[in-house]
Coordinates of C-alpha atoms and ligand atoms in Angstrom, one line a residue:
M1 CA 0.1 0.0 0.0
H2 CA 1.1 3.3 -1.2
F3 CA 0.2 5.8 1.5
N4 CA 1.0 9.1 -0.4
H5 CA -2.1 8.7 -2.4
R6 CA -4.5 8.2 0.5
H7 CA -6.8 10.4 2.3
I8 CA -6.8 9.4 6.0
L9 CA -9.2 10.3 8.8
I10 CA -7.8 9.7 12.3
T11 CA -9.9 10.3 15.3
G12 CA -8.2 10.9 18.4
A13 CA -5.0 12.2 16.7
S14 CA -4.5 14.8 19.5
G15 CA -3.7 11.8 21.9
G16 CA -0.3 9.6 22.4
I17 CA -1.0 6.7 19.4
G18 CA -3.3 8.9 17.1
A19 CA -0.4 11.7 17.2
A20 CA 2.3 8.9 16.5
L21 CA 0.1 7.5 13.7
A22 CA -0.5 10.8 12.2
Q23 CA 3.4 11.8 12.1
A24 CA 4.3 8.2 10.6
L25 CA 1.6 8.6 7.8
A26 CA 2.6 12.1 7.5
R27 CA 6.3 11.0 6.6
E28 CA 4.5 8.4 4.1
G29 CA 3.3 11.6 2.2
A30 CA -0.4 10.8 3.0
S31 CA -3.1 13.5 3.1
L32 CA -4.5 13.8 6.6
L33 CA -7.7 14.5 8.6
L34 CA -6.8 15.2 12.1
H35 CA -9.6 14.4 14.6
G36 CA -9.6 15.5 18.3
R37 CA -11.3 17.9 20.9
N38 CA -8.4 20.0 21.4
P39 CA -7.7 22.6 18.7
D40 CA -4.2 24.0 20.0
A41 CA -2.7 20.3 20.0
L42 CA -4.2 19.5 16.4
N43 CA -3.0 22.8 14.8
D44 CA 0.5 21.9 16.6
L45 CA 0.3 18.5 15.1
A46 CA -0.9 19.4 11.6
G47 CA 2.2 22.0 11.4
Q48 CA 4.3 19.1 12.5
C49 CA 2.7 16.7 9.9
L50 CA 3.2 19.2 6.9
H51 CA 7.0 19.3 7.8
L52 CA 7.2 15.7 7.9
G53 CA 5.9 15.5 4.5
A54 CA 1.8 15.1 4.5
Q55 CA 0.5 16.2 1.3
E56 CA -2.4 18.1 2.8
V57 CA -3.5 18.3 6.5
Q58 CA -6.9 19.3 7.9
I59 CA -8.3 19.5 11.4
C60 CA -11.7 18.8 12.8
C61 CA -12.8 19.4 16.4
A62 CA -15.7 17.1 17.9
D63 CA -16.8 15.3 20.5
L64 CA -17.4 12.0 19.3
A65 CA -19.5 10.9 22.7
I66 CA -22.5 12.9 21.3
A67 CA -24.6 12.8 18.2
T68 CA -24.0 16.3 17.0
G69 CA -20.2 15.7 17.4
R70 CA -20.5 13.0 15.3
E71 CA -22.3 14.7 12.7
Q72 CA -19.7 17.8 13.1
L73 CA -17.0 15.1 12.2
V74 CA -19.2 13.8 9.1
A75 CA -19.6 17.4 7.8
C76 CA -15.8 18.0 7.9
V77 CA -15.4 15.0 5.6
S78 CA -18.0 16.1 3.2
R79 CA -17.2 19.5 2.9
G80 CA -13.5 19.4 3.2
F81 CA -12.0 15.9 2.8
P82 CA -14.6 14.2 0.1
R83 CA -11.8 12.0 -1.3
L84 CA -11.6 9.9 2.3
D85 CA -10.4 6.5 1.6
T86 CA -9.2 5.4 5.0
L87 CA -10.8 5.5 8.4
I88 CA -8.8 5.1 11.3
N89 CA -10.8 4.7 14.8
N90 CA -8.6 5.6 17.2
A91 CA -10.5 7.8 19.7
G92 CA -10.9 6.2 23.1
I93 CA -11.0 6.3 26.9
S94 CA -9.8 4.1 29.6
R95 CA -11.0 3.1 33.3
F96 CA -8.9 1.1 35.6
Q97 CA -11.1 0.6 38.6
L98 CA -12.9 -2.0 40.5
F99 CA -16.2 -2.5 38.9
D100 CA -18.2 -2.0 41.9
Q101 CA -16.5 1.5 42.5
Q102 CA -17.2 2.8 39.0
P103 CA -19.8 5.4 38.7
P104 CA -22.6 4.6 36.2
E105 CA -22.2 7.5 34.4
Q106 CA -18.7 6.8 33.7
I107 CA -19.4 3.4 32.6
E108 CA -21.8 4.7 29.9
Q109 CA -19.3 7.6 28.9
L110 CA -16.8 4.6 28.2
I111 CA -19.2 2.3 26.3
T112 CA -20.5 5.5 24.3
T113 CA -16.8 6.7 23.6
N114 CA -15.5 3.1 22.8
I115 CA -18.3 1.3 21.1
T116 CA -21.3 3.5 20.0
A117 CA -19.1 6.6 18.7
P118 CA -16.7 4.3 16.3
I119 CA -19.6 2.0 15.2
L120 CA -22.0 5.1 14.4
L121 CA -18.9 7.0 12.9
T122 CA -18.4 4.1 10.5
R123 CA -22.1 3.7 9.7
A124 CA -22.0 7.5 8.6
L125 CA -18.9 7.3 6.6
I126 CA -19.3 3.9 5.0
A127 CA -21.1 5.0 1.8
P128 CA -18.6 7.8 1.1
L129 CA -15.5 5.1 1.6
L130 CA -17.3 2.5 -0.6
N131 CA -17.8 5.2 -3.4
S132 CA -14.6 6.7 -2.9
D133 CA -12.8 6.8 -6.4
G134 CA -9.2 6.6 -5.7
E135 CA -7.3 4.3 -3.5
A136 CA -9.4 0.8 -2.2
P137 CA -11.3 1.8 1.0
V138 CA -9.9 0.8 4.4
I139 CA -11.1 1.0 7.9
L140 CA -8.7 0.3 10.9
N141 CA -10.1 -0.1 14.3
I142 CA -7.9 0.4 17.0
G143 CA -8.5 -2.2 20.0
S144 CA -6.6 -3.6 22.7
A145 CA -4.9 -6.8 23.8
F146 CA -7.9 -6.4 26.7
G147 CA -10.0 -6.9 23.8
S148 CA -9.2 -10.4 23.9
I149 CA -8.2 -11.0 27.5
G150 CA -10.9 -10.1 30.3
F151 CA -8.4 -8.4 33.1
P152 CA -9.4 -7.3 36.6
G153 CA -10.0 -3.4 37.1
Y154 CA -10.8 -3.1 33.2
S155 CA -14.0 -4.7 33.1
T156 CA -15.7 -2.1 31.1
Y157 CA -12.8 -1.3 28.9
C158 CA -12.6 -5.0 28.1
A159 CA -16.2 -5.2 27.2
S160 CA -15.7 -2.2 25.0
K161 CA -12.8 -3.4 23.0
G162 CA -13.9 -7.0 22.9
A163 CA -17.2 -5.4 21.2
I164 CA -15.0 -3.6 18.8
R165 CA -12.5 -6.6 17.9
L166 CA -16.1 -8.5 17.1
F167 CA -17.3 -5.4 15.0
S168 CA -14.2 -5.5 13.0
E169 CA -14.3 -9.3 12.2
A170 CA -17.9 -9.4 11.3
L171 CA -17.6 -6.3 9.1
A172 CA -14.4 -7.5 7.6
R173 CA -16.5 -10.6 6.5
E174 CA -19.7 -9.0 5.6
F175 CA -17.7 -6.7 3.2
S176 CA -15.2 -9.4 2.0
D177 CA -16.9 -9.4 -1.3
T178 CA -16.4 -5.5 -2.0
A179 CA -13.1 -3.6 -2.4
L180 CA -13.5 -2.5 1.4
R181 CA -11.1 -3.9 4.0
V182 CA -11.6 -3.6 7.8
Q183 CA -8.7 -4.4 10.0
Y184 CA -8.0 -4.4 13.8
L185 CA -5.0 -3.6 15.6
A186 CA -4.7 -4.6 19.3
P187 CA -1.9 -3.0 21.2
R188 CA -0.8 -3.8 24.5
A189 CA -0.2 -1.4 27.3
T190 CA 1.3 1.9 25.6
R191 CA 2.7 5.1 27.2
T192 CA 0.1 7.7 26.9
H193 CA -2.2 9.7 28.9
I194 CA -5.1 7.2 28.6
N195 CA -3.4 5.3 31.5
S196 CA -3.6 6.8 35.1
D197 CA -0.7 6.5 37.6
N198 CA -2.5 3.7 39.1
A199 CA -2.7 2.0 36.0
N200 CA 1.0 2.5 35.3
A201 CA 2.1 1.5 38.6
M202 CA 0.0 -1.7 38.2
T203 CA 1.8 -2.5 34.8
A204 CA 5.0 -1.9 36.4
A205 CA 4.4 -4.1 39.6
T206 CA 2.9 -6.9 37.3
G207 CA 6.0 -7.0 35.0
S208 CA 4.1 -6.2 32.0
A209 CA 5.9 -4.4 29.2
I210 CA 4.8 -0.8 28.0
D211 CA 5.2 0.4 24.5
S212 CA 6.0 3.6 23.0
P213 CA 3.4 4.8 20.8
E214 CA 5.6 4.9 17.9
R215 CA 5.8 1.3 18.1
V216 CA 2.1 1.0 17.9
A217 CA 2.5 3.4 14.8
R218 CA 4.9 1.1 13.1
A219 CA 2.7 -1.9 13.9
A220 CA -0.5 -0.1 12.2
L221 CA 1.3 0.7 9.1
K222 CA 2.5 -2.5 8.6
L223 CA -0.8 -4.1 9.5
L224 CA -2.0 -1.6 6.7
R225 CA 0.4 -2.4 4.3
S226 CA -0.2 -6.4 4.7
G227 CA -4.0 -6.0 4.3
R228 CA -4.2 -8.6 7.1
A229 CA -7.6 -8.6 8.8
Q230 CA -5.9 -8.2 12.6
A231 CA -2.7 -7.9 14.3
A232 CA -1.4 -7.4 17.9
V233 CA 1.4 -5.6 19.3
G234 CA 4.1 -7.4 21.2
W235 CA 5.0 -10.8 22.9
P236 CA 4.0 -12.5 25.2
E237 CA 0.6 -10.7 24.9
K238 CA 0.2 -12.1 21.2
L239 CA 0.8 -15.7 22.8
L240 CA -1.6 -15.1 25.6
V241 CA -4.4 -13.8 23.7
R242 CA -4.3 -17.3 21.5
L243 CA -4.0 -19.2 24.8
N244 CA -6.8 -17.5 26.6
G245 CA -9.1 -18.3 23.4
L246 CA -7.9 -21.8 23.8
R247 CA -7.6 -22.3 27.5
P248 CA -8.9 -19.5 29.3
E249 CA -8.7 -21.1 32.6
L250 CA -4.8 -20.9 32.5
I251 CA -4.9 -17.2 32.2
S252 CA -7.2 -17.3 35.1
R253 CA -4.9 -19.1 37.1
V254 CA -2.0 -16.7 36.1
L255 CA -4.3 -13.7 36.9
G256 CA -5.5 -15.2 40.1
K257 CA -2.2 -15.2 41.6
Q258 CA -1.8 -11.6 40.6
L259 CA -5.2 -10.6 41.7
G260 CA -4.1 -9.2 45.2
K261 CA -1.5 -7.0 43.5
I262 CA -4.1 -5.8 41.0
K263 CA -6.5 -5.0 43.1
T264 CA -4.4 -2.8 45.3
F265 CA -4.0 -0.5 42.4
A266 CA -7.5 -1.0 41.3
N267 CA -9.1 0.0 44.6
Q268 CA -10.2 3.8 44.2
P269 CA -13.4 4.2 46.2
Ligands
NAP311 N1 -2.4 4.0 25.4 C1 -2.5 2.4 25.9 O1 -2.1 1.7 26.9 C2 -3.5 1.7 25.1 C3 -3.2 0.4 24.7 C4 -4.1 -0.5 24.0 C5 -5.0 0.2 23.3 N2 -5.2 1.7 23.3 C6 -6.2 2.4 22.5 O2 -5.6 3.5 21.5 C7 -6.4 4.4 21.3 C8 -5.6 5.7 21.6 O3 -5.4 5.7 22.9 P1 -4.1 6.6 23.4 O4 -3.4 5.7 24.6 O5 -3.6 7.2 22.5 O6 -5.0 7.5 24.6 P2 -4.9 9.2 24.6 O7 -3.6 9.6 24.4 O8 -5.6 9.5 25.8 O9 -5.8 9.7 23.3 C9 -7.2 9.6 23.2 C10 -7.6 10.2 22.0 O10 -8.9 10.1 22.1 C11 -10.0 11.2 22.0 N3 -11.0 11.4 22.6 C12 -11.3 10.6 23.7 N4 -12.7 10.8 23.9 C13 -13.1 11.4 23.1 C14 -14.4 12.0 22.7 N5 -15.3 12.0 23.5 N6 -14.6 12.5 21.4 C15 -13.5 12.8 20.8 N7 -12.2 12.3 20.9 C16 -12.2 11.8 22.1 C17 -8.7 12.2 22.8 O11 -9.2 13.5 22.5 P3 -8.7 14.8 23.8 O12 -7.2 14.9 23.4 O13 -9.6 15.6 23.5 O14 -9.1 14.1 25.1 C18 -7.4 12.1 22.3 O15 -7.1 12.6 21.1 C19 -7.9 4.3 22.6 O16 -8.7 3.4 21.5 C20 -7.1 3.2 23.4 O17 -8.2 2.4 23.7 C21 -4.7 2.4 24.0

């Protein structure tokens, strides 16, 4: 895949992984529509992307957790970025906290941001993507290793990423008789602001690796180039995901041994 002919929308481009993705695609000469909620961060990033070699960069500010925000982003595409051929659903939020302590309104916000928003945005943009007369259309959904492994303290986040994993798989199969390709990338823990101090402390205490956003961006470009349906970032997570599918009780045993430690960090009454 050559990115220099592509017109790519990245949601959540102002965040850690989104910005690294934007920079990596800019180096390849792509045309970019950068979405986020913070206009200053987006303007800074747009300047960097132009400097790095992007053909064209536009920005669009919108809150995807509300219908009018999603409509705003769709309007940005139809008004200013009509040659869209690649949608990267990357915006998301996380919450590391014991389930019975999570405020219901924050659970709802997470489900809306991580599931409802990307699915409805995809629904709104699928016709323009299918009708794009340039490059073959692509949708890349950014999931998580936690979309395949239920992890204590991350119940609602795991639910949201598991939903996006199956959404991606079903959509890829439904559109496999068209030019549209649907892909899913599952990063493991990555150093960005999405993770709270407690989440970072738990990751360190359990000896889990943490990637740079640039590593995730490289994996995303590799996946886009490969055309494969899905990919995960990092060992041993790739293996653990497979093992969890085959023998979930083995992963339950491993996590059971670490449960006390995990709960110490997830306990935030
Ligand atoms: N970091 C990790 O450990 C990790 C691991 C696996 C998967 N992921 C996934 O990677 C993706 C990117 O996360 P990140 O780590 O880069 O996090 P991040 O640095 O916090 O960035 C999240 C991005 O999503 C945007 N966003 C959040 N809520 C939004 C809303 N209601 N409307 C519009 N935009 C919204 C944020 O915009 P604002 O800047 O305006 O808040 C920001 O641009 C997420 O889907 C996440 O689940 C992350």
